[in-house]
Amino acid sequence: MDNGLEEFAIRLEAMLPRLMRSLFNPDPEDPLIELPMAQLRVMRTLFVGDRTVSDLSEDFALSMSACTQMINRLESMGLVARRGDTDDRRVRHIGLSEEGRHKMLERRRRRVDRAKKVLAGMEESEQNQVVSVLEKLLATAEPHAHGAESLSTTAELEQALPIMPPYAPKEPGG
């Protein structure tokens, strides 16, 4: 049984980055295509809600200085804004600006449209089965995730990697 499980794990490891790349390869019309991956990661995090520079620095294992520089760049592009804290005037929250939120929503809409085109090539029962199995896979995988980064972010990072050659485990002593 372990050999079968190993084979499925090998296929899954090779398949998921290819699937992400096929579904969500860079779109020349993406309103955020000019952003480096690190800045896009921050934008995705801020899309969920405001964070402090300290939170972002910890989440992405960046120095406070590097994180501040990245936030400054995003702010100069009009994509993020600093907001004060209602309880502590020393604390500044970073959040998407109206323009940043608009661009993230547009980016998401374009990605959903691409996924719809792919799913349209399947029967409704197959669509349901694919989504259900992926939801179960995600729920099973999340407790095993390492670090603060979400699995969706990790998958998005994987799409930038080249396709891996077939995996062949080494023989013991080899």
mmCIF file with all atom_site columns, C-alpha atoms in Angstrom:
data_model
loop_
_atom_site.group_PDB
_atom_site.id
_atom_site.type_symbol
_atom_site.label_atom_id
_atom_site.label_alt_id
_atom_site.label_comp_id
_atom_site.label_asym_id
_atom_site.label_entity_id
_atom_site.label_seq_id
_atom_site.pdbx_PDB_ins_code
_atom_site.Cartn_x
_atom_site.Cartn_y
_atom_site.Cartn_z
_atom_site.occupancy
_atom_site.B_iso_or_equiv
_atom_site.pdbx_formal_charge
_atom_site.auth_seq_id
_atom_site.auth_comp_id
_atom_site.auth_asym_id
_atom_site.auth_atom_id
_atom_site.pdbx_PDB_model_num
ATOM 1   C CA . MET A 1 1   ? 0.000   0.000  0.000   1.00 0.00 ? 1   MET A CA 1
ATOM 2   C CA . ASP A 1 2   ? 2.857   2.409  0.758   1.00 0.00 ? 2   ASP A CA 1
ATOM 3   C CA . ASN A 1 3   ? 4.187   2.081  -2.813  1.00 0.00 ? 3   ASN A CA 1
ATOM 4   C CA . GLY A 1 4   ? 0.767   3.077  -4.151  1.00 0.00 ? 4   GLY A CA 1
ATOM 5   C CA . LEU A 1 5   ? 0.608   5.996  -1.734  1.00 0.00 ? 5   LEU A CA 1
ATOM 6   C CA . GLU A 1 6   ? 4.120   7.062  -2.765  1.00 0.00 ? 6   GLU A CA 1
ATOM 7   C CA . GLU A 1 7   ? 3.121   6.938  -6.433  1.00 0.00 ? 7   GLU A CA 1
ATOM 8   C CA . PHE A 1 8   ? 0.011   9.048  -5.768  1.00 0.00 ? 8   PHE A CA 1
ATOM 9   C CA . ALA A 1 9   ? 2.105   11.551 -3.780  1.00 0.00 ? 9   ALA A CA 1
ATOM 10  C CA . ILE A 1 10  ? 4.629   11.790 -6.632  1.00 0.00 ? 10  ILE A CA 1
ATOM 11  C CA . ARG A 1 11  ? 1.860   12.370 -9.162  1.00 0.00 ? 11  ARG A CA 1
ATOM 12  C CA . LEU A 1 12  ? 0.196   14.976 -6.934  1.00 0.00 ? 12  LEU A CA 1
ATOM 13  C CA . GLU A 1 13  ? 3.489   16.829 -6.343  1.00 0.00 ? 13  GLU A CA 1
ATOM 14  C CA . ALA A 1 14  ? 4.092   17.027 -10.086 1.00 0.00 ? 14  ALA A CA 1
ATOM 15  C CA . MET A 1 15  ? 0.503   17.776 -11.027 1.00 0.00 ? 15  MET A CA 1
ATOM 16  C CA . LEU A 1 16  ? -0.486  20.636 -8.730  1.00 0.00 ? 16  LEU A CA 1
ATOM 17  C CA . PRO A 1 17  ? 2.135   23.178 -9.889  1.00 0.00 ? 17  PRO A CA 1
ATOM 18  C CA . ARG A 1 18  ? 1.324   22.280 -13.523 1.00 0.00 ? 18  ARG A CA 1
ATOM 19  C CA . LEU A 1 19  ? -2.384  22.715 -12.801 1.00 0.00 ? 19  LEU A CA 1
ATOM 20  C CA . MET A 1 20  ? -1.795  26.109 -11.186 1.00 0.00 ? 20  MET A CA 1
ATOM 21  C CA . ARG A 1 21  ? 0.425   27.160 -14.078 1.00 0.00 ? 21  ARG A CA 1
ATOM 22  C CA . SER A 1 22  ? -2.178  26.001 -16.618 1.00 0.00 ? 22  SER A CA 1
ATOM 23  C CA . LEU A 1 23  ? -5.077  27.698 -14.865 1.00 0.00 ? 23  LEU A CA 1
ATOM 24  C CA . PHE A 1 24  ? -3.358  30.853 -13.681 1.00 0.00 ? 24  PHE A CA 1
ATOM 25  C CA . ASN A 1 25  ? -0.323  31.463 -15.865 1.00 0.00 ? 25  ASN A CA 1
ATOM 26  C CA . PRO A 1 26  ? 0.587   35.160 -16.154 1.00 0.00 ? 26  PRO A CA 1
ATOM 27  C CA . ASP A 1 27  ? -2.144  37.108 -17.873 1.00 0.00 ? 27  ASP A CA 1
ATOM 28  C CA . PRO A 1 28  ? -0.865  40.101 -19.861 1.00 0.00 ? 28  PRO A CA 1
ATOM 29  C CA . GLU A 1 29  ? -4.107  41.910 -18.966 1.00 0.00 ? 29  GLU A CA 1
ATOM 30  C CA . ASP A 1 30  ? -3.645  41.299 -15.193 1.00 0.00 ? 30  ASP A CA 1
ATOM 31  C CA . PRO A 1 31  ? -3.771  44.763 -13.603 1.00 0.00 ? 31  PRO A CA 1
ATOM 32  C CA . LEU A 1 32  ? -0.957  43.753 -11.229 1.00 0.00 ? 32  LEU A CA 1
ATOM 33  C CA . ILE A 1 33  ? 1.292   41.925 -13.703 1.00 0.00 ? 33  ILE A CA 1
ATOM 34  C CA . GLU A 1 34  ? 4.100   44.416 -13.115 1.00 0.00 ? 34  GLU A CA 1
ATOM 35  C CA . LEU A 1 35  ? 4.379   43.500 -9.434  1.00 0.00 ? 35  LEU A CA 1
ATOM 36  C CA . PRO A 1 36  ? 7.185   41.223 -8.294  1.00 0.00 ? 36  PRO A CA 1
ATOM 37  C CA . MET A 1 37  ? 5.952   38.038 -6.598  1.00 0.00 ? 37  MET A CA 1
ATOM 38  C CA . ALA A 1 38  ? 6.882   39.294 -3.109  1.00 0.00 ? 38  ALA A CA 1
ATOM 39  C CA . GLN A 1 39  ? 4.735   42.405 -3.530  1.00 0.00 ? 39  GLN A CA 1
ATOM 40  C CA . LEU A 1 40  ? 1.873   40.362 -4.930  1.00 0.00 ? 40  LEU A CA 1
ATOM 41  C CA . ARG A 1 41  ? 2.090   38.093 -1.876  1.00 0.00 ? 41  ARG A CA 1
ATOM 42  C CA . VAL A 1 42  ? 1.673   41.146 0.360   1.00 0.00 ? 42  VAL A CA 1
ATOM 43  C CA . MET A 1 43  ? -1.248  42.380 -1.736  1.00 0.00 ? 43  MET A CA 1
ATOM 44  C CA . ARG A 1 44  ? -2.972  38.987 -1.413  1.00 0.00 ? 44  ARG A CA 1
ATOM 45  C CA . THR A 1 45  ? -2.498  39.089 2.348   1.00 0.00 ? 45  THR A CA 1
ATOM 46  C CA . LEU A 1 46  ? -3.852  42.636 2.606   1.00 0.00 ? 46  LEU A CA 1
ATOM 47  C CA . PHE A 1 47  ? -6.806  41.660 0.410   1.00 0.00 ? 47  PHE A CA 1
ATOM 48  C CA . VAL A 1 48  ? -7.995  39.606 3.394   1.00 0.00 ? 48  VAL A CA 1
ATOM 49  C CA . GLY A 1 49  ? -7.516  42.496 5.820   1.00 0.00 ? 49  GLY A CA 1
ATOM 50  C CA . ASP A 1 50  ? -5.226  45.148 7.235   1.00 0.00 ? 50  ASP A CA 1
ATOM 51  C CA . ARG A 1 51  ? -1.969  44.127 8.928   1.00 0.00 ? 51  ARG A CA 1
ATOM 52  C CA . THR A 1 52  ? 0.885   45.887 10.654  1.00 0.00 ? 52  THR A CA 1
ATOM 53  C CA . VAL A 1 53  ? 4.358   45.989 9.132   1.00 0.00 ? 53  VAL A CA 1
ATOM 54  C CA . SER A 1 54  ? 5.452   43.806 12.033  1.00 0.00 ? 54  SER A CA 1
ATOM 55  C CA . ASP A 1 55  ? 2.788   41.199 11.186  1.00 0.00 ? 55  ASP A CA 1
ATOM 56  C CA . LEU A 1 56  ? 3.778   41.183 7.519   1.00 0.00 ? 56  LEU A CA 1
ATOM 57  C CA . SER A 1 57  ? 7.455   40.967 8.398   1.00 0.00 ? 57  SER A CA 1
ATOM 58  C CA . GLU A 1 58  ? 6.794   37.914 10.561  1.00 0.00 ? 58  GLU A CA 1
ATOM 59  C CA . ASP A 1 59  ? 4.420   36.253 8.077   1.00 0.00 ? 59  ASP A CA 1
ATOM 60  C CA . PHE A 1 60  ? 6.907   36.452 5.217   1.00 0.00 ? 60  PHE A CA 1
ATOM 61  C CA . ALA A 1 61  ? 10.140  36.087 7.201   1.00 0.00 ? 61  ALA A CA 1
ATOM 62  C CA . LEU A 1 62  ? 11.356  39.498 6.070   1.00 0.00 ? 62  LEU A CA 1
ATOM 63  C CA . SER A 1 63  ? 13.323  42.023 8.067   1.00 0.00 ? 63  SER A CA 1
ATOM 64  C CA . MET A 1 64  ? 11.313  45.029 9.238   1.00 0.00 ? 64  MET A CA 1
ATOM 65  C CA . SER A 1 65  ? 13.460  47.183 6.954   1.00 0.00 ? 65  SER A CA 1
ATOM 66  C CA . ALA A 1 66  ? 12.791  45.057 3.855   1.00 0.00 ? 66  ALA A CA 1
ATOM 67  C CA . CYS A 1 67  ? 9.084   44.902 4.653   1.00 0.00 ? 67  CYS A CA 1
ATOM 68  C CA . THR A 1 68  ? 8.902   48.669 5.176   1.00 0.00 ? 68  THR A CA 1
ATOM 69  C CA . GLN A 1 69  ? 10.656  49.256 1.840   1.00 0.00 ? 69  GLN A CA 1
ATOM 70  C CA . MET A 1 70  ? 8.169   46.973 0.088   1.00 0.00 ? 70  MET A CA 1
ATOM 71  C CA . ILE A 1 71  ? 5.218   48.755 1.722   1.00 0.00 ? 71  ILE A CA 1
ATOM 72  C CA . ASN A 1 72  ? 6.711   52.118 0.731   1.00 0.00 ? 72  ASN A CA 1
ATOM 73  C CA . ARG A 1 73  ? 6.934   50.957 -2.911  1.00 0.00 ? 73  ARG A CA 1
ATOM 74  C CA . LEU A 1 74  ? 3.346   49.706 -2.899  1.00 0.00 ? 74  LEU A CA 1
ATOM 75  C CA . GLU A 1 75  ? 2.199   52.926 -1.250  1.00 0.00 ? 75  GLU A CA 1
ATOM 76  C CA . SER A 1 76  ? 4.038   55.056 -3.846  1.00 0.00 ? 76  SER A CA 1
ATOM 77  C CA . MET A 1 77  ? 2.148   53.123 -6.563  1.00 0.00 ? 77  MET A CA 1
ATOM 78  C CA . GLY A 1 78  ? -1.118  53.945 -4.806  1.00 0.00 ? 78  GLY A CA 1
ATOM 79  C CA . LEU A 1 79  ? -1.894  50.290 -4.026  1.00 0.00 ? 79  LEU A CA 1
ATOM 80  C CA . VAL A 1 80  ? -1.706  50.367 -0.218  1.00 0.00 ? 80  VAL A CA 1
ATOM 81  C CA . ALA A 1 81  ? -2.365  52.957 2.471   1.00 0.00 ? 81  ALA A CA 1
ATOM 82  C CA . ARG A 1 82  ? -1.266  53.352 6.079   1.00 0.00 ? 82  ARG A CA 1
ATOM 83  C CA . ARG A 1 83  ? -4.009  53.794 8.646   1.00 0.00 ? 83  ARG A CA 1
ATOM 84  C CA . GLY A 1 84  ? -3.819  54.750 12.297  1.00 0.00 ? 84  GLY A CA 1
ATOM 85  C CA . ASP A 1 85  ? -4.923  52.512 15.146  1.00 0.00 ? 85  ASP A CA 1
ATOM 86  C CA . THR A 1 86  ? -7.940  53.691 17.131  1.00 0.00 ? 86  THR A CA 1
ATOM 87  C CA . ASP A 1 87  ? -6.452  52.482 20.431  1.00 0.00 ? 87  ASP A CA 1
ATOM 88  C CA . ASP A 1 88  ? -2.728  53.186 19.984  1.00 0.00 ? 88  ASP A CA 1
ATOM 89  C CA . ARG A 1 89  ? -1.525  56.189 17.974  1.00 0.00 ? 89  ARG A CA 1
ATOM 90  C CA . ARG A 1 90  ? 1.939   54.604 17.594  1.00 0.00 ? 90  ARG A CA 1
ATOM 91  C CA . VAL A 1 91  ? 0.547   51.628 15.639  1.00 0.00 ? 91  VAL A CA 1
ATOM 92  C CA . ARG A 1 92  ? 0.039   51.937 11.889  1.00 0.00 ? 92  ARG A CA 1
ATOM 93  C CA . HIS A 1 93  ? -2.011  49.434 9.943   1.00 0.00 ? 93  HIS A CA 1
ATOM 94  C CA . ILE A 1 94  ? -1.324  48.701 6.300   1.00 0.00 ? 94  ILE A CA 1
ATOM 95  C CA . GLY A 1 95  ? -4.265  48.015 4.025   1.00 0.00 ? 95  GLY A CA 1
ATOM 96  C CA . LEU A 1 96  ? -5.186  48.087 0.385   1.00 0.00 ? 96  LEU A CA 1
ATOM 97  C CA . SER A 1 97  ? -6.076  51.479 -1.001  1.00 0.00 ? 97  SER A CA 1
ATOM 98  C CA . GLU A 1 98  ? -9.260  51.816 -3.036  1.00 0.00 ? 98  GLU A CA 1
ATOM 99  C CA . GLU A 1 99  ? -7.156  51.408 -6.196  1.00 0.00 ? 99  GLU A CA 1
ATOM 100 C CA . GLY A 1 100 ? -5.345  48.383 -4.734  1.00 0.00 ? 100 GLY A CA 1
ATOM 101 C CA . ARG A 1 101 ? -8.642  46.714 -3.775  1.00 0.00 ? 101 ARG A CA 1
ATOM 102 C CA . HIS A 1 102 ? -10.073 47.459 -7.230  1.00 0.00 ? 102 HIS A CA 1
ATOM 103 C CA . LYS A 1 103 ? -7.031  45.911 -8.953  1.00 0.00 ? 103 LYS A CA 1
ATOM 104 C CA . MET A 1 104 ? -7.130  42.825 -6.715  1.00 0.00 ? 104 MET A CA 1
ATOM 105 C CA . LEU A 1 105 ? -10.840 42.369 -7.451  1.00 0.00 ? 105 LEU A CA 1
ATOM 106 C CA . GLU A 1 106 ? -10.178 42.726 -11.193 1.00 0.00 ? 106 GLU A CA 1
ATOM 107 C CA . ARG A 1 107 ? -7.299  40.250 -10.976 1.00 0.00 ? 107 ARG A CA 1
ATOM 108 C CA . ARG A 1 108 ? -9.504  37.789 -9.127  1.00 0.00 ? 108 ARG A CA 1
ATOM 109 C CA . ARG A 1 109 ? -12.359 38.224 -11.622 1.00 0.00 ? 109 ARG A CA 1
ATOM 110 C CA . ARG A 1 110 ? -10.001 37.454 -14.508 1.00 0.00 ? 110 ARG A CA 1
ATOM 111 C CA . ARG A 1 111 ? -8.658  34.350 -12.734 1.00 0.00 ? 111 ARG A CA 1
ATOM 112 C CA . VAL A 1 112 ? -12.192 33.111 -11.953 1.00 0.00 ? 112 VAL A CA 1
ATOM 113 C CA . ASP A 1 113 ? -13.155 33.623 -15.602 1.00 0.00 ? 113 ASP A CA 1
ATOM 114 C CA . ARG A 1 114 ? -10.195 31.479 -16.673 1.00 0.00 ? 114 ARG A CA 1
ATOM 115 C CA . ALA A 1 115 ? -11.177 28.746 -14.222 1.00 0.00 ? 115 ALA A CA 1
ATOM 116 C CA . LYS A 1 116 ? -14.762 28.878 -15.537 1.00 0.00 ? 116 LYS A CA 1
ATOM 117 C CA . LYS A 1 117 ? -13.502 28.311 -19.091 1.00 0.00 ? 117 LYS A CA 1
ATOM 118 C CA . VAL A 1 118 ? -11.615 25.212 -17.965 1.00 0.00 ? 118 VAL A CA 1
ATOM 119 C CA . LEU A 1 119 ? -14.499 23.866 -15.886 1.00 0.00 ? 119 LEU A CA 1
ATOM 120 C CA . ALA A 1 120 ? -16.912 24.458 -18.786 1.00 0.00 ? 120 ALA A CA 1
ATOM 121 C CA . GLY A 1 121 ? -15.155 21.609 -20.607 1.00 0.00 ? 121 GLY A CA 1
ATOM 122 C CA . MET A 1 122 ? -16.399 19.161 -17.969 1.00 0.00 ? 122 MET A CA 1
ATOM 123 C CA . GLU A 1 123 ? -19.787 17.742 -17.078 1.00 0.00 ? 123 GLU A CA 1
ATOM 124 C CA . GLU A 1 124 ? -21.447 19.362 -14.041 1.00 0.00 ? 124 GLU A CA 1
ATOM 125 C CA . SER A 1 125 ? -20.966 16.182 -12.010 1.00 0.00 ? 125 SER A CA 1
ATOM 126 C CA . GLU A 1 126 ? -17.233 16.211 -12.859 1.00 0.00 ? 126 GLU A CA 1
ATOM 127 C CA . GLN A 1 127 ? -16.993 19.889 -11.884 1.00 0.00 ? 127 GLN A CA 1
ATOM 128 C CA . ASN A 1 128 ? -18.576 19.098 -8.534  1.00 0.00 ? 128 ASN A CA 1
ATOM 129 C CA . GLN A 1 129 ? -16.315 16.093 -8.028  1.00 0.00 ? 129 GLN A CA 1
ATOM 130 C CA . VAL A 1 130 ? -13.122 18.050 -8.831  1.00 0.00 ? 130 VAL A CA 1
ATOM 131 C CA . VAL A 1 131 ? -13.990 20.915 -6.505  1.00 0.00 ? 131 VAL A CA 1
ATOM 132 C CA . SER A 1 132 ? -15.134 18.582 -3.710  1.00 0.00 ? 132 SER A CA 1
ATOM 133 C CA . VAL A 1 133 ? -11.964 16.489 -3.879  1.00 0.00 ? 133 VAL A CA 1
ATOM 134 C CA . LEU A 1 134 ? -9.748  19.596 -3.945  1.00 0.00 ? 134 LEU A CA 1
ATOM 135 C CA . GLU A 1 135 ? -11.618 21.052 -0.942  1.00 0.00 ? 135 GLU A CA 1
ATOM 136 C CA . LYS A 1 136 ? -11.067 17.807 0.953   1.00 0.00 ? 136 LYS A CA 1
ATOM 137 C CA . LEU A 1 137 ? -7.393  17.730 -0.084  1.00 0.00 ? 137 LEU A CA 1
ATOM 138 C CA . LEU A 1 138 ? -6.963  21.300 1.148   1.00 0.00 ? 138 LEU A CA 1
ATOM 139 C CA . ALA A 1 139 ? -8.694  20.569 4.462   1.00 0.00 ? 139 ALA A CA 1
ATOM 140 C CA . THR A 1 140 ? -6.458  17.529 4.963   1.00 0.00 ? 140 THR A CA 1
ATOM 141 C CA . ALA A 1 141 ? -3.293  19.391 3.938   1.00 0.00 ? 141 ALA A CA 1
ATOM 142 C CA . GLU A 1 142 ? -3.742  22.588 5.948   1.00 0.00 ? 142 GLU A CA 1
ATOM 143 C CA . PRO A 1 143 ? -2.904  21.065 9.339   1.00 0.00 ? 143 PRO A CA 1
ATOM 144 C CA . HIS A 1 144 ? 0.427   19.900 7.856   1.00 0.00 ? 144 HIS A CA 1
ATOM 145 C CA . ALA A 1 145 ? 1.366   23.315 6.424   1.00 0.00 ? 145 ALA A CA 1
ATOM 146 C CA . HIS A 1 146 ? 4.586   24.825 7.748   1.00 0.00 ? 146 HIS A CA 1
ATOM 147 C CA . GLY A 1 147 ? 4.922   28.528 8.435   1.00 0.00 ? 147 GLY A CA 1
ATOM 148 C CA . ALA A 1 148 ? 2.437   31.346 8.265   1.00 0.00 ? 148 ALA A CA 1
ATOM 149 C CA . GLU A 1 149 ? 2.008   31.430 4.491   1.00 0.00 ? 149 GLU A CA 1
ATOM 150 C CA . SER A 1 150 ? -1.272  30.079 3.183   1.00 0.00 ? 150 SER A CA 1
ATOM 151 C CA . LEU A 1 151 ? -1.442  27.129 0.817   1.00 0.00 ? 151 LEU A CA 1
ATOM 152 C CA . SER A 1 152 ? -3.035  29.296 -1.839  1.00 0.00 ? 152 SER A CA 1
ATOM 153 C CA . THR A 1 153 ? -0.026  31.609 -1.722  1.00 0.00 ? 153 THR A CA 1
ATOM 154 C CA . THR A 1 154 ? 2.346   28.669 -1.860  1.00 0.00 ? 154 THR A CA 1
ATOM 155 C CA . ALA A 1 155 ? 0.518   27.303 -4.893  1.00 0.00 ? 155 ALA A CA 1
ATOM 156 C CA . GLU A 1 156 ? 0.697   30.688 -6.556  1.00 0.00 ? 156 GLU A CA 1
ATOM 157 C CA . LEU A 1 157 ? 4.449   30.766 -5.936  1.00 0.00 ? 157 LEU A CA 1
ATOM 158 C CA . GLU A 1 158 ? 4.785   27.291 -7.436  1.00 0.00 ? 158 GLU A CA 1
ATOM 159 C CA . GLN A 1 159 ? 3.351   28.467 -10.747 1.00 0.00 ? 159 GLN A CA 1
ATOM 160 C CA . ALA A 1 160 ? 6.493   30.516 -11.347 1.00 0.00 ? 160 ALA A CA 1
ATOM 161 C CA . LEU A 1 161 ? 8.699   27.441 -11.084 1.00 0.00 ? 161 LEU A CA 1
ATOM 162 C CA . PRO A 1 162 ? 9.654   25.333 -14.090 1.00 0.00 ? 162 PRO A CA 1
ATOM 163 C CA . ILE A 1 163 ? 8.011   21.969 -14.546 1.00 0.00 ? 163 ILE A CA 1
ATOM 164 C CA . MET A 1 164 ? 9.824   19.411 -12.432 1.00 0.00 ? 164 MET A CA 1
ATOM 165 C CA . PRO A 1 165 ? 11.335  16.337 -14.084 1.00 0.00 ? 165 PRO A CA 1
ATOM 166 C CA . PRO A 1 166 ? 9.765   13.036 -13.059 1.00 0.00 ? 166 PRO A CA 1
ATOM 167 C CA . TYR A 1 167 ? 10.609  12.086 -9.489  1.00 0.00 ? 167 TYR A CA 1
ATOM 168 C CA . ALA A 1 168 ? 12.491  8.838  -8.992  1.00 0.00 ? 168 ALA A CA 1
ATOM 169 C CA . PRO A 1 169 ? 13.248  7.988  -5.374  1.00 0.00 ? 169 PRO A CA 1
ATOM 170 C CA . LYS A 1 170 ? 16.805  6.824  -4.786  1.00 0.00 ? 170 LYS A CA 1
ATOM 171 C CA . GLU A 1 171 ? 17.319  3.230  -3.944  1.00 0.00 ? 171 GLU A CA 1
ATOM 172 C CA . PRO A 1 172 ? 18.689  2.619  -0.442  1.00 0.00 ? 172 PRO A CA 1
ATOM 173 C CA . GLY A 1 173 ? 22.482  2.718  -0.568  1.00 0.00 ? 173 GLY A CA 1
ATOM 174 C CA . GLY A 1 174 ? 22.378  4.340  -4.049  1.00 0.00 ? 174 GLY A CA 1
#
